[in-house]
Amino acid sequence: MATTFPQHPSTRLLRDLTHSLPMALLRTREAVVQRFRTVLSRHGLTEQQWRILRALDGRDGLEVSLLAEQCRILLPSMTGILKRMESRGLVRRDANQADGRSTLVRLTEASQTLLEQIKPEVVEVYKEIERILGKRKLEQLYALLEELEAGLLEGQS
């Protein structure tokens, strides 16, 4: 005979897991990222490496900690990723002339060429997403996500 346990009253306040906001965001993120991952894997890049290349694109370098913050990569992980990218000739690290204690990360000529090859494919993924939602809804989605993030960050203060 199976034993049943009474349901705690507070668990009835939770939405079904399939309708929870964190799970919905995770499922959607995975569906979106999978489209980009397909493009990136053809070029031998990881999502994190792509975020780094994108953050550096059009800039004359970024300090490592600022790059990590912008790419949402923890600093210890960033160190390893940059070492692998440097060994592939995708980035170079130089002493920051303005502050000798920090390091600037810069794109190489090879990575700039790679970026130019990948950009049209990435644009196609964005076009697919826009076809699915429509331009207006996509802009609303960006606005809602930014509003939610700002509100949650404000609530932390």
N, CA, C and O atoms as a DFTB+ gen file, in Angstrom:
628 C
 N C O
     1  1       0.845      -1.180       0.000
     2  2       0.000       0.000       0.000
     3  2       0.890       1.243       0.000
     4  3       1.768       1.371       0.853
     5  1       0.678       2.140      -0.927
     6  2       1.488       3.344      -1.043
     7  2       1.079       4.347       0.022
     8  3      -0.100       4.530       0.326
     9  1       2.092       4.984       0.572
    10  2       1.839       6.012       1.565
    11  2       1.692       7.342       0.857
    12  3       2.514       7.688       0.008
    13  1       0.664       8.087       1.193
    14  2       0.510       9.422       0.632
    15  2       0.773      10.434       1.723
    16  3       0.413      10.246       2.885
    17  1       1.403      11.495       1.317
    18  2       1.729      12.539       2.269
    19  2       0.833      13.734       1.992
    20  3       0.575      14.077       0.839
    21  1       0.367      14.358       3.048
    22  2      -0.486      15.541       2.829
    23  2       0.322      16.645       2.150
    24  3       1.505      16.835       2.433
    25  1      -0.333      17.355       1.262
    26  2       0.319      18.452       0.561
    27  2       0.406      19.642       1.503
    28  3      -0.575      20.030       2.137
    29  1       1.597      20.207       1.578
    30  2       1.793      21.384       2.416
    31  2       1.002      22.541       1.817
    32  3       1.036      22.723       0.600
    33  1       0.296      23.329       2.618
    34  2      -0.543      24.419       2.075
    35  2       0.222      25.411       1.202
    36  3      -0.343      25.940       0.245
    37  1       1.493      25.674       1.507
    38  2       2.230      26.680       0.732
    39  2       2.540      26.195      -0.679
    40  3       2.741      27.025      -1.566
    41  1       2.589      24.881      -0.927
    42  2       2.897      24.397      -2.269
    43  2       1.755      24.652      -3.238
    44  3       1.970      24.676      -4.449
    45  1       0.556      24.840      -2.732
    46  2      -0.582      25.129      -3.615
    47  2      -0.490      26.537      -4.183
    48  3      -1.183      26.857      -5.149
    49  1       0.353      27.386      -3.601
    50  2       0.497      28.753      -4.094
    51  2       1.401      28.825      -5.323
    52  3       1.392      29.819      -6.049
    53  1       2.174      27.778      -5.548
    54  2       3.102      27.773      -6.679
    55  2       2.394      27.357      -7.955
    56  3       1.508      26.502      -7.946
    57  1       2.800      27.975      -9.045
    58  2       2.285      27.584     -10.351
    59  2       2.861      26.224     -10.716
    60  3       3.881      25.806     -10.168
    61  1       2.217      25.550     -11.625
    62  2       2.755      24.317     -12.185
    63  2       4.127      24.642     -12.782
    64  3       4.316      25.725     -13.337
    65  1       5.069      23.732     -12.675
    66  2       6.440      23.978     -13.127
    67  2       6.494      24.410     -14.589
    68  3       7.332      25.236     -14.951
    69  1       5.633      23.880     -15.422
    70  2       5.648      24.253     -16.838
    71  2       5.186      25.682     -17.070
    72  3       5.423      26.244     -18.140
    73  1       4.526      26.278     -16.077
    74  2       4.065      27.656     -16.198
    75  2       4.818      28.610     -15.279
    76  3       4.356      29.723     -15.025
    77  1       5.977      28.180     -14.778
    78  2       6.753      29.083     -13.930
    79  2       7.609      29.984     -14.821
    80  3       8.104      29.547     -15.860
    81  1       7.777      31.222     -14.417
    82  2       8.539      32.176     -15.213
    83  2       9.986      31.714     -15.433
    84  3      10.465      31.762     -16.566
    85  1      10.698      31.267     -14.383
    86  2      12.078      30.813     -14.629
    87  2      12.150      29.675     -15.656
    88  3      13.038      29.668     -16.509
    89  1      11.231      28.726     -15.581
    90  2      11.255      27.612     -16.530
    91  2      10.895      28.078     -17.937
    92  3      11.499      27.624     -18.910
    93  1       9.926      28.972     -18.057
    94  2       9.555      29.490     -19.375
    95  2      10.732      30.237     -20.001
    96  3      11.004      30.094     -21.193
    97  1      11.424      31.032     -19.192
    98  2      12.594      31.757     -19.696
    99  2      13.707      30.795     -20.096
   100  3      14.360      30.998     -21.119
   101  1      13.932      29.745     -19.296
   102  2      14.970      28.762     -19.627
   103  2      14.651      28.023     -20.923
   104  3      15.527      27.837     -21.767
   105  1      13.391      27.598     -21.082
   106  2      13.011      26.884     -22.300
   107  2      13.179      27.779     -23.528
   108  3      13.698      27.348     -24.558
   109  1      12.735      29.028     -23.404
   110  2      12.836      29.961     -24.523
   111  2      14.293      30.279     -24.826
   112  3      14.692      30.321     -25.990
   113  1      15.089      30.504     -23.784
   114  2      16.514      30.773     -23.978
   115  2      17.163      29.624     -24.734
   116  3      17.928      29.847     -25.673
   117  1      16.862      28.400     -24.328
   118  2      17.466      27.243     -24.978
   119  2      17.054      27.165     -26.450
   120  3      17.885      26.870     -27.309
   121  1      15.790      27.426     -26.743
   122  2      15.314      27.385     -28.131
   123  2      16.009      28.461     -28.973
   124  3      16.392      28.208     -30.115
   125  1      16.166      29.648     -28.410
   126  2      16.818      30.742     -29.134
   127  2      18.303      30.448     -29.306
   128  3      18.843      30.549     -30.408
   129  1      18.951      30.087     -28.214
   130  2      20.398      29.866     -28.258
   131  2      20.751      28.703     -29.184
   132  3      21.802      28.722     -29.824
   133  1      19.888      27.697     -29.260
   134  2      20.166      26.561     -30.134
   135  2      20.326      27.010     -31.585
   136  3      21.163      26.473     -32.311
   137  1      19.530      27.990     -32.012
   138  2      19.662      28.509     -33.381
   139  2      21.045      29.133     -33.594
   140  3      21.681      28.922     -34.626
   141  1      21.496      29.904     -32.603
   142  2      22.806      30.544     -32.709
   143  2      23.924      29.508     -32.573
   144  3      24.942      29.589     -33.261
   145  1      23.729      28.542     -31.688
   146  2      24.729      27.500     -31.452
   147  2      25.037      26.743     -32.748
   148  3      26.186      26.388     -33.008
   149  1      24.008      26.501     -33.550
   150  2      24.198      25.806     -34.826
   151  2      25.151      26.587     -35.723
   152  3      26.052      26.012     -36.333
   153  1      24.948      27.896     -35.799
   154  2      25.824      28.757     -36.605
   155  2      27.234      28.749     -36.034
   156  3      28.208      28.557     -36.763
   157  1      27.335      28.956     -34.740
   158  2      28.651      29.079     -34.107
   159  2      29.460      27.798     -34.207
   160  3      30.671      27.843     -34.422
   161  1      28.803      26.657     -34.052
   162  2      29.539      25.386     -34.094
   163  2      30.146      25.145     -35.474
   164  3      31.197      24.514     -35.586
   165  1      29.497      25.639     -36.518
   166  2      30.073      25.522     -37.872
   167  2      31.398      26.269     -37.979
   168  3      32.240      25.945     -38.816
   169  1      31.571      27.269     -37.124
   170  2      32.793      28.082     -37.149
   171  2      33.722      27.765     -35.973
   172  3      34.704      28.470     -35.740
   173  1      33.402      26.699     -35.237
   174  2      34.269      26.261     -34.144
   175  2      34.252      27.164     -32.927
   176  3      35.239      27.239     -32.195
   177  1      33.133      27.855     -32.700
   178  2      33.034      28.769     -31.562
   179  2      31.994      28.288     -30.560
   180  3      31.023      27.620     -30.917
   181  1      32.217      28.641     -29.304
   182  2      31.219      28.422     -28.263
   183  2      30.404      29.696     -28.105
   184  3      30.778      30.751     -28.617
   185  1      29.292      29.591     -27.394
   186  2      28.466      30.781     -27.125
   187  2      29.276      31.847     -26.393
   188  3      29.194      33.033     -26.713
   189  1      30.059      31.410     -25.406
   190  2      30.844      32.371     -24.621
   191  2      31.877      33.066     -25.494
   192  3      32.075      34.275     -25.374
   193  1      32.544      32.310     -26.379
   194  2      33.528      32.918     -27.271
   195  2      32.858      33.924     -28.202
   196  3      33.417      34.984     -28.481
   197  1      31.664      33.593     -28.680
   198  2      30.935      34.515     -29.553
   199  2      30.585      35.793     -28.808
   200  3      30.720      36.886     -29.358
   201  1      30.129      35.669     -27.547
   202  2      29.790      36.867     -26.775
   203  2      31.016      37.754     -26.614
   204  3      30.906      38.979     -26.664
   205  1      32.166      37.153     -26.424
   206  2      33.411      37.928     -26.283
   207  2      33.736      38.638     -27.590
   208  3      34.057      39.826     -27.590
   209  1      33.653      37.918     -28.700
   210  2      33.931      38.547     -29.995
   211  2      32.960      39.692     -30.262
   212  3      33.361      40.752     -30.741
   213  1      31.688      39.476     -29.951
   214  2      30.674      40.520     -30.155
   215  2      30.954      41.746     -29.284
   216  3      30.820      42.882     -29.739
   217  1      31.339      41.510     -28.042
   218  2      31.604      42.629     -27.131
   219  2      32.809      43.442     -27.598
   220  3      32.856      44.656     -27.399
   221  1      33.772      42.782     -28.212
   222  2      34.984      43.464     -28.660
   223  2      34.846      44.071     -30.058
   224  3      35.635      44.933     -30.445
   225  1      33.853      43.626     -30.802
   226  2      33.663      44.087     -32.174
   227  2      33.493      45.606     -32.215
   228  3      32.630      46.167     -31.540
   229  1      34.329      46.253     -33.017
   230  2      34.237      47.701     -33.177
   231  2      34.888      48.498     -32.058
   232  3      34.769      49.722     -32.015
   233  1      35.570      47.814     -31.161
   234  2      36.248      48.504     -30.048
   235  2      37.740      48.260     -30.123
   236  3      38.212      47.310     -30.748
   237  1      38.465      49.143     -29.468
   238  2      39.919      48.992     -29.409
   239  2      40.313      48.265     -28.127
   240  3      41.313      48.610     -27.497
   241  1      39.539      47.274     -27.746
   242  2      39.861      46.475     -26.574
   243  2      39.019      46.842     -25.376
   244  3      38.488      47.948     -25.270
   245  1      38.911      45.875     -24.469
   246  2      38.211      46.065     -23.202
   247  2      39.034      45.441     -22.090
   248  3      39.719      44.438     -22.292
   249  1      38.958      46.043     -20.925
   250  2      39.618      45.489     -19.749
   251  2      38.918      44.178     -19.391
   252  3      37.700      44.067     -19.532
   253  1      39.678      43.192     -18.930
   254  2      39.170      41.838     -18.718
   255  2      37.941      41.802     -17.816
   256  3      36.964      41.131     -18.146
   257  1      37.964      42.503     -16.693
   258  2      36.822      42.436     -15.774
   259  2      35.574      43.077     -16.383
   260  3      34.465      42.592     -16.156
   261  1      35.732      44.152     -17.147
   262  2      34.603      44.785     -17.821
   263  2      34.052      43.868     -18.915
   264  3      32.839      43.770     -19.101
   265  1      34.943      43.209     -19.626
   266  2      34.545      42.251     -20.658
   267  2      33.745      41.106     -20.025
   268  3      32.706      40.706     -20.551
   269  1      34.225      40.592     -18.914
   270  2      33.524      39.506     -18.216
   271  2      32.132      39.960     -17.788
   272  3      31.160      39.219     -17.933
   273  1      32.043      41.171     -17.264
   274  2      30.749      41.706     -16.821
   275  2      29.792      41.857     -18.003
   276  3      28.634      41.446     -17.920
   277  1      30.263      42.439     -19.088
   278  2      29.403      42.652     -20.254
   279  2      28.941      41.339     -20.874
   280  3      27.823      41.251     -21.381
   281  1      29.791      40.326     -20.837
   282  2      29.468      39.030     -21.440
   283  2      28.765      38.091     -20.464
   284  3      28.375      36.985     -20.838
   285  1      28.604      38.522     -19.223
   286  2      27.978      37.685     -18.187
   287  2      28.716      36.365     -18.037
   288  3      28.116      35.291     -18.013
   289  1      30.052      36.477     -17.935
   290  2      30.912      35.316     -17.722
   291  2      31.706      35.578     -16.450
   292  3      32.296      36.646     -16.290
   293  1      31.720      34.604     -15.550
   294  2      32.480      34.752     -14.314
   295  2      33.964      34.898     -14.637
   296  3      34.478      34.255     -15.553
   297  1      34.645      35.752     -13.873
   298  2      36.046      36.056     -14.140
   299  2      36.938      34.808     -14.197
   300  3      37.766      34.713     -15.103
   301  1      36.805      33.842     -13.267
   302  2      37.658      32.649     -13.375
   303  2      37.418      31.887     -14.688
   304  3      38.365      31.371     -15.283
   305  1      36.177      31.814     -15.135
   306  2      35.872      31.152     -16.413
   307  2      36.422      31.965     -17.574
   308  3      36.932      31.407     -18.546
   309  1      36.317      33.280     -17.471
   310  2      36.800      34.167     -18.530
   311  2      38.289      33.943     -18.786
   312  3      38.735      33.941     -19.934
   313  1      39.044      33.757     -17.724
   314  2      40.490      33.551     -17.860
   315  2      40.785      32.348     -18.747
   316  3      41.616      32.429     -19.652
   317  1      40.105      31.229     -18.490
   318  2      40.321      30.026     -19.292
   319  2      39.854      30.186     -20.722
   320  3      40.522      29.731     -21.650
   321  1      38.717      30.826     -20.907
   322  2      38.180      31.045     -22.254
   323  2      39.141      31.912     -23.061
   324  3      39.420      31.620     -24.223
   325  1      39.646      32.978     -22.444
   326  2      40.573      33.868     -23.147
   327  2      41.868      33.151     -23.508
   328  3      42.432      33.394     -24.575
   329  1      42.349      32.267     -22.629
   330  2      43.571      31.508     -22.940
   331  2      43.357      30.649     -24.178
   332  3      44.218      30.592     -25.056
   333  1      42.201      29.975     -24.249
   334  2      41.908      29.135     -25.418
   335  2      41.753      29.991     -26.679
   336  3      42.226      29.612     -27.751
   337  1      41.100      31.130     -26.550
   338  2      40.919      32.014     -27.706
   339  2      42.253      32.592     -28.161
   340  3      42.494      32.746     -29.359
   341  1      43.115      32.909     -27.205
   342  2      44.427      33.449     -27.539
   343  2      45.259      32.395     -28.277
   344  3      45.961      32.711     -29.237
   345  1      45.176      31.153     -27.825
   346  2      45.948      30.094     -28.485
   347  2      45.436      29.831     -29.912
   348  3      46.187      29.340     -30.755
   349  1      44.169      30.155     -30.184
   350  2      43.602      30.026     -31.535
   351  2      43.850      31.275     -32.380
   352  3      43.507      31.311     -33.562
   353  1      44.439      32.281     -31.776
   354  2      44.712      33.517     -32.512
   355  2      43.503      34.415     -32.676
   356  3      43.464      35.246     -33.583
   357  1      42.497      34.253     -31.791
   358  2      41.277      35.057     -31.905
   359  2      41.329      36.348     -31.100
   360  3      40.674      37.326     -31.459
   361  1      42.094      36.362     -30.026
   362  2      42.252      37.580     -29.214
   363  2      43.718      37.707     -28.811
   364  3      44.499      36.757     -28.858
   365  1      44.039      38.915     -28.419
   366  2      45.359      39.138     -27.813
   367  2      45.149      39.966     -26.561
   368  3      44.221      40.769     -26.466
   369  1      46.025      39.752     -25.618
   370  2      45.951      40.507     -24.363
   371  2      47.189      41.397     -24.267
   372  3      48.324      40.958     -24.453
   373  1      46.916      42.672     -23.966
   374  2      47.984      43.664     -23.852
   375  2      47.852      44.381     -22.519
   376  3      46.755      44.525     -21.979
   377  1      48.975      44.824     -22.003
   378  2      48.947      45.631     -20.782
   379  2      48.200      46.925     -21.084
   380  3      48.385      47.531     -22.140
   381  1      47.367      47.332     -20.158
   382  2      46.618      48.575     -20.294
   383  2      47.572      49.736     -20.034
   384  3      48.095      49.883     -18.929
   385  1      47.796      50.555     -21.052
   386  2      48.728      51.680     -20.915
   387  2      48.244      52.693     -19.876
   388  3      49.051      53.329     -19.198
   389  1      46.924      52.838     -19.757
   390  2      46.357      53.792     -18.796
   391  2      46.458      53.287     -17.374
   392  3      46.525      54.083     -16.437
   393  1      46.470      51.958     -17.196
   394  2      46.517      51.368     -15.866
   395  2      47.326      50.081     -15.974
   396  3      46.799      49.048     -16.386
   397  1      48.589      50.137     -15.609
   398  2      49.496      49.003     -15.748
   399  2      49.085      47.752     -15.001
   400  3      49.641      46.680     -15.235
   401  1      48.106      47.875     -14.095
   402  2      47.683      46.704     -13.320
   403  2      46.647      45.870     -14.046
   404  3      46.370      44.743     -13.634
   405  1      46.065      46.396     -15.122
   406  2      45.000      45.659     -15.810
   407  2      45.435      45.279     -17.219
   408  3      46.440      45.759     -17.744
   409  1      44.637      44.397     -17.806
   410  2      44.924      43.877     -19.134
   411  2      43.763      44.189     -20.066
   412  3      42.596      44.047     -19.702
   413  1      44.110      44.619     -21.278
   414  2      43.100      44.847     -22.309
   415  2      43.059      43.642     -23.237
   416  3      44.095      43.079     -23.591
   417  1      41.859      43.258     -23.621
   418  2      41.670      42.174     -24.576
   419  2      41.252      42.809     -25.890
   420  3      40.370      43.667     -25.928
   421  1      41.899      42.375     -26.973
   422  2      41.622      42.944     -28.292
   423  2      41.391      41.826     -29.304
   424  3      41.886      40.709     -29.153
   425  1      40.631      42.160     -30.332
   426  2      40.449      41.235     -31.444
   427  2      41.711      41.189     -32.289
   428  3      42.474      42.154     -32.345
   429  1      41.918      40.067     -32.939
   430  2      43.006      39.945     -33.904
   431  2      42.414      40.109     -35.301
   432  3      41.195      40.151     -35.472
   433  1      43.274      40.198     -36.270
   434  2      42.813      40.288     -37.657
   435  2      42.017      39.030     -38.021
   436  3      41.012      39.107     -38.727
   437  1      42.476      37.880     -37.536
   438  2      41.781      36.619     -37.826
   439  2      40.364      36.618     -37.251
   440  3      39.428      36.157     -37.903
   441  1      40.211      37.131     -36.042
   442  2      38.876      37.130     -35.443
   443  2      37.968      38.156     -36.112
   444  3      36.758      37.944     -36.196
   445  1      38.528      39.252     -36.585
   446  2      37.720      40.239     -37.302
   447  2      37.216      39.652     -38.622
   448  3      36.081      39.905     -39.026
   449  1      38.058      38.874     -39.282
   450  2      37.646      38.188     -40.511
   451  2      36.557      37.173     -40.202
   452  3      35.572      37.071     -40.934
   453  1      36.731      36.418     -39.115
   454  2      35.742      35.424     -38.700
   455  2      34.404      36.084     -38.372
   456  3      33.347      35.587     -38.761
   457  1      34.457      37.200     -37.657
   458  2      33.232      37.941     -37.338
   459  2      32.472      38.318     -38.606
   460  3      31.254      38.154     -38.676
   461  1      33.183      38.814     -39.591
   462  2      32.538      39.227     -40.840
   463  2      31.914      38.041     -41.572
   464  3      30.911      38.200     -42.267
   465  1      32.500      36.856     -41.422
   466  2      31.930      35.644     -42.034
   467  2      30.661      35.216     -41.310
   468  3      29.707      34.768     -41.945
   469  1      30.641      35.349     -39.999
   470  2      29.531      34.845     -39.186
   471  2      28.345      35.815     -39.159
   472  3      27.197      35.374     -39.099
   473  1      28.596      37.099     -39.202
   474  2      27.524      38.101     -39.067
   475  2      26.309      37.846     -39.961
   476  3      25.183      37.911     -39.467
   477  1      26.486      37.561     -41.255
   478  2      25.291      37.341     -42.088
   479  2      24.453      36.152     -41.608
   480  3      23.226      36.189     -41.696
   481  1      25.094      35.114     -41.107
   482  2      24.365      33.949     -40.620
   483  2      23.593      34.288     -39.343
   484  3      22.466      33.832     -39.152
   485  1      24.195      35.075     -38.491
   486  2      23.545      35.491     -37.248
   487  2      22.361      36.403     -37.565
   488  3      21.310      36.309     -36.931
   489  1      22.537      37.278     -38.543
   490  2      21.443      38.159     -38.965
   491  2      20.252      37.322     -39.436
   492  3      19.103      37.679     -39.175
   493  1      20.520      36.218     -40.123
   494  2      19.439      35.339     -40.577
   495  2      18.676      34.735     -39.399
   496  3      17.457      34.579     -39.469
   497  1      19.381      34.395     -38.319
   498  2      18.707      33.869     -37.126
   499  2      17.794      34.952     -36.548
   500  3      16.654      34.670     -36.180
   501  1      18.286      36.176     -36.469
   502  2      17.447      37.267     -35.974
   503  2      16.232      37.484     -36.866
   504  3      15.138      37.758     -36.371
   505  1      16.417      37.362     -38.176
   506  2      15.286      37.510     -39.101
   507  2      14.246      36.417     -38.862
   508  3      13.044      36.675     -38.926
   509  1      14.708      35.196     -38.586
   510  2      13.786      34.095     -38.294
   511  2      12.965      34.409     -37.042
   512  3      11.751      34.206     -37.023
   513  1      13.623      34.899     -36.011
   514  2      12.927      35.243     -34.763
   515  2      11.919      36.361     -35.025
   516  3      10.803      36.333     -34.505
   517  1      12.317      37.343     -35.833
   518  2      11.395      38.433     -36.159
   519  2      10.217      37.943     -36.986
   520  3       9.101      38.435     -36.824
   521  1      10.453      36.973     -37.877
   522  2       9.347      36.393     -38.658
   523  2       8.354      35.683     -37.736
   524  3       7.146      35.735     -37.965
   525  1       8.857      35.031     -36.710
   526  2       7.995      34.293     -35.783
   527  2       7.134      35.255     -34.968
   528  3       5.924      35.064     -34.857
   529  1       7.753      36.284     -34.399
   530  2       7.041      37.207     -33.514
   531  2       6.481      38.439     -34.214
   532  3       5.462      38.989     -33.796
   533  1       7.133      38.859     -35.256
   534  2       6.812      40.140     -35.857
   535  2       7.655      41.215     -35.183
   536  3       8.050      41.081     -34.024
   537  1       7.921      42.277     -35.925
   538  2       8.802      43.343     -35.432
   539  2       8.252      43.989     -34.155
   540  3       8.994      44.206     -33.197
   541  1       6.951      44.294     -34.146
   542  2       6.348      44.973     -32.995
   543  2       6.451      44.123     -31.729
   544  3       6.852      44.615     -30.675
   545  1       6.090      42.854     -31.839
   546  2       6.152      41.979     -30.664
   547  2       7.589      41.764     -30.189
   548  3       7.847      41.685     -28.988
   549  1       8.516      41.670     -31.134
   550  2       9.914      41.490     -30.752
   551  2      10.411      42.709     -29.972
   552  3      11.098      42.566     -28.961
   553  1      10.064      43.899     -30.443
   554  2      10.439      45.121     -29.723
   555  2       9.779      45.159     -28.350
   556  3      10.405      45.576     -27.375
   557  1       8.519      44.726     -28.261
   558  2       7.830      44.655     -26.968
   559  2       8.524      43.666     -26.042
   560  3       8.674      43.924     -24.848
   561  1       8.945      42.536     -26.596
   562  2       9.645      41.532     -25.782
   563  2      10.924      42.112     -25.201
   564  3      11.188      41.959     -24.008
   565  1      11.723      42.776     -26.032
   566  2      12.942      43.427     -25.536
   567  2      12.595      44.423     -24.421
   568  3      13.237      44.437     -23.371
   569  1      11.583      45.244     -24.658
   570  2      11.196      46.267     -23.676
   571  2      10.732      45.623     -22.367
   572  3      11.105      46.076     -21.285
   573  1       9.931      44.581     -22.464
   574  2       9.444      43.903     -21.251
   575  2      10.578      43.248     -20.469
   576  3      10.621      43.325     -19.241
   577  1      11.487      42.608     -21.183
   578  2      12.624      41.973     -20.502
   579  2      13.500      43.017     -19.810
   580  3      13.943      42.813     -18.679
   581  1      13.747      44.129     -20.491
   582  2      14.546      45.205     -19.892
   583  2      13.833      45.798     -18.684
   584  3      14.467      46.090     -17.671
   585  1      12.526      45.976     -18.783
   586  2      11.742      46.516     -17.671
   587  2      11.782      45.579     -16.469
   588  3      11.956      46.022     -15.334
   589  1      11.620      44.295     -16.719
   590  2      11.656      43.309     -15.628
   591  2      13.031      43.286     -14.979
   592  3      13.133      43.287     -13.752
   593  1      14.091      43.267     -15.784
   594  2      15.447      43.264     -15.238
   595  2      15.700      44.505     -14.391
   596  3      16.219      44.402     -13.279
   597  1      15.337      45.674     -14.905
   598  2      15.557      46.925     -14.180
   599  2      14.763      46.927     -12.862
   600  3      15.278      47.337     -11.822
   601  1      13.520      46.471     -12.916
   602  2      12.700      46.430     -11.709
   603  2      13.263      45.486     -10.658
   604  3      13.253      45.799      -9.468
   605  1      13.748      44.346     -11.090
   606  2      14.316      43.378     -10.142
   607  2      15.638      43.887      -9.571
   608  3      15.918      43.702      -8.387
   609  1      16.440      44.519     -10.403
   610  2      17.702      45.077      -9.906
   611  2      17.451      46.225      -8.945
   612  3      18.152      46.370      -7.943
   613  1      16.455      47.037      -9.247
   614  2      16.087      48.145      -8.378
   615  2      15.630      47.618      -7.027
   616  3      15.936      48.211      -5.992
   617  1      14.915      46.529      -7.028
   618  2      14.431      45.923      -5.801
   619  2      15.527      45.351      -4.922
   620  3      15.301      45.097      -3.739
   621  1      16.727      45.140      -5.490
   622  2      17.852      44.615      -4.715
   623  2      18.504      45.676      -3.847
   624  3      19.154      45.349      -2.854
   625  1      18.339      46.944      -4.208
   626  2      19.029      48.032      -3.503
   627  2      18.492      48.225      -2.118
   628  3      18.962      49.099      -1.390
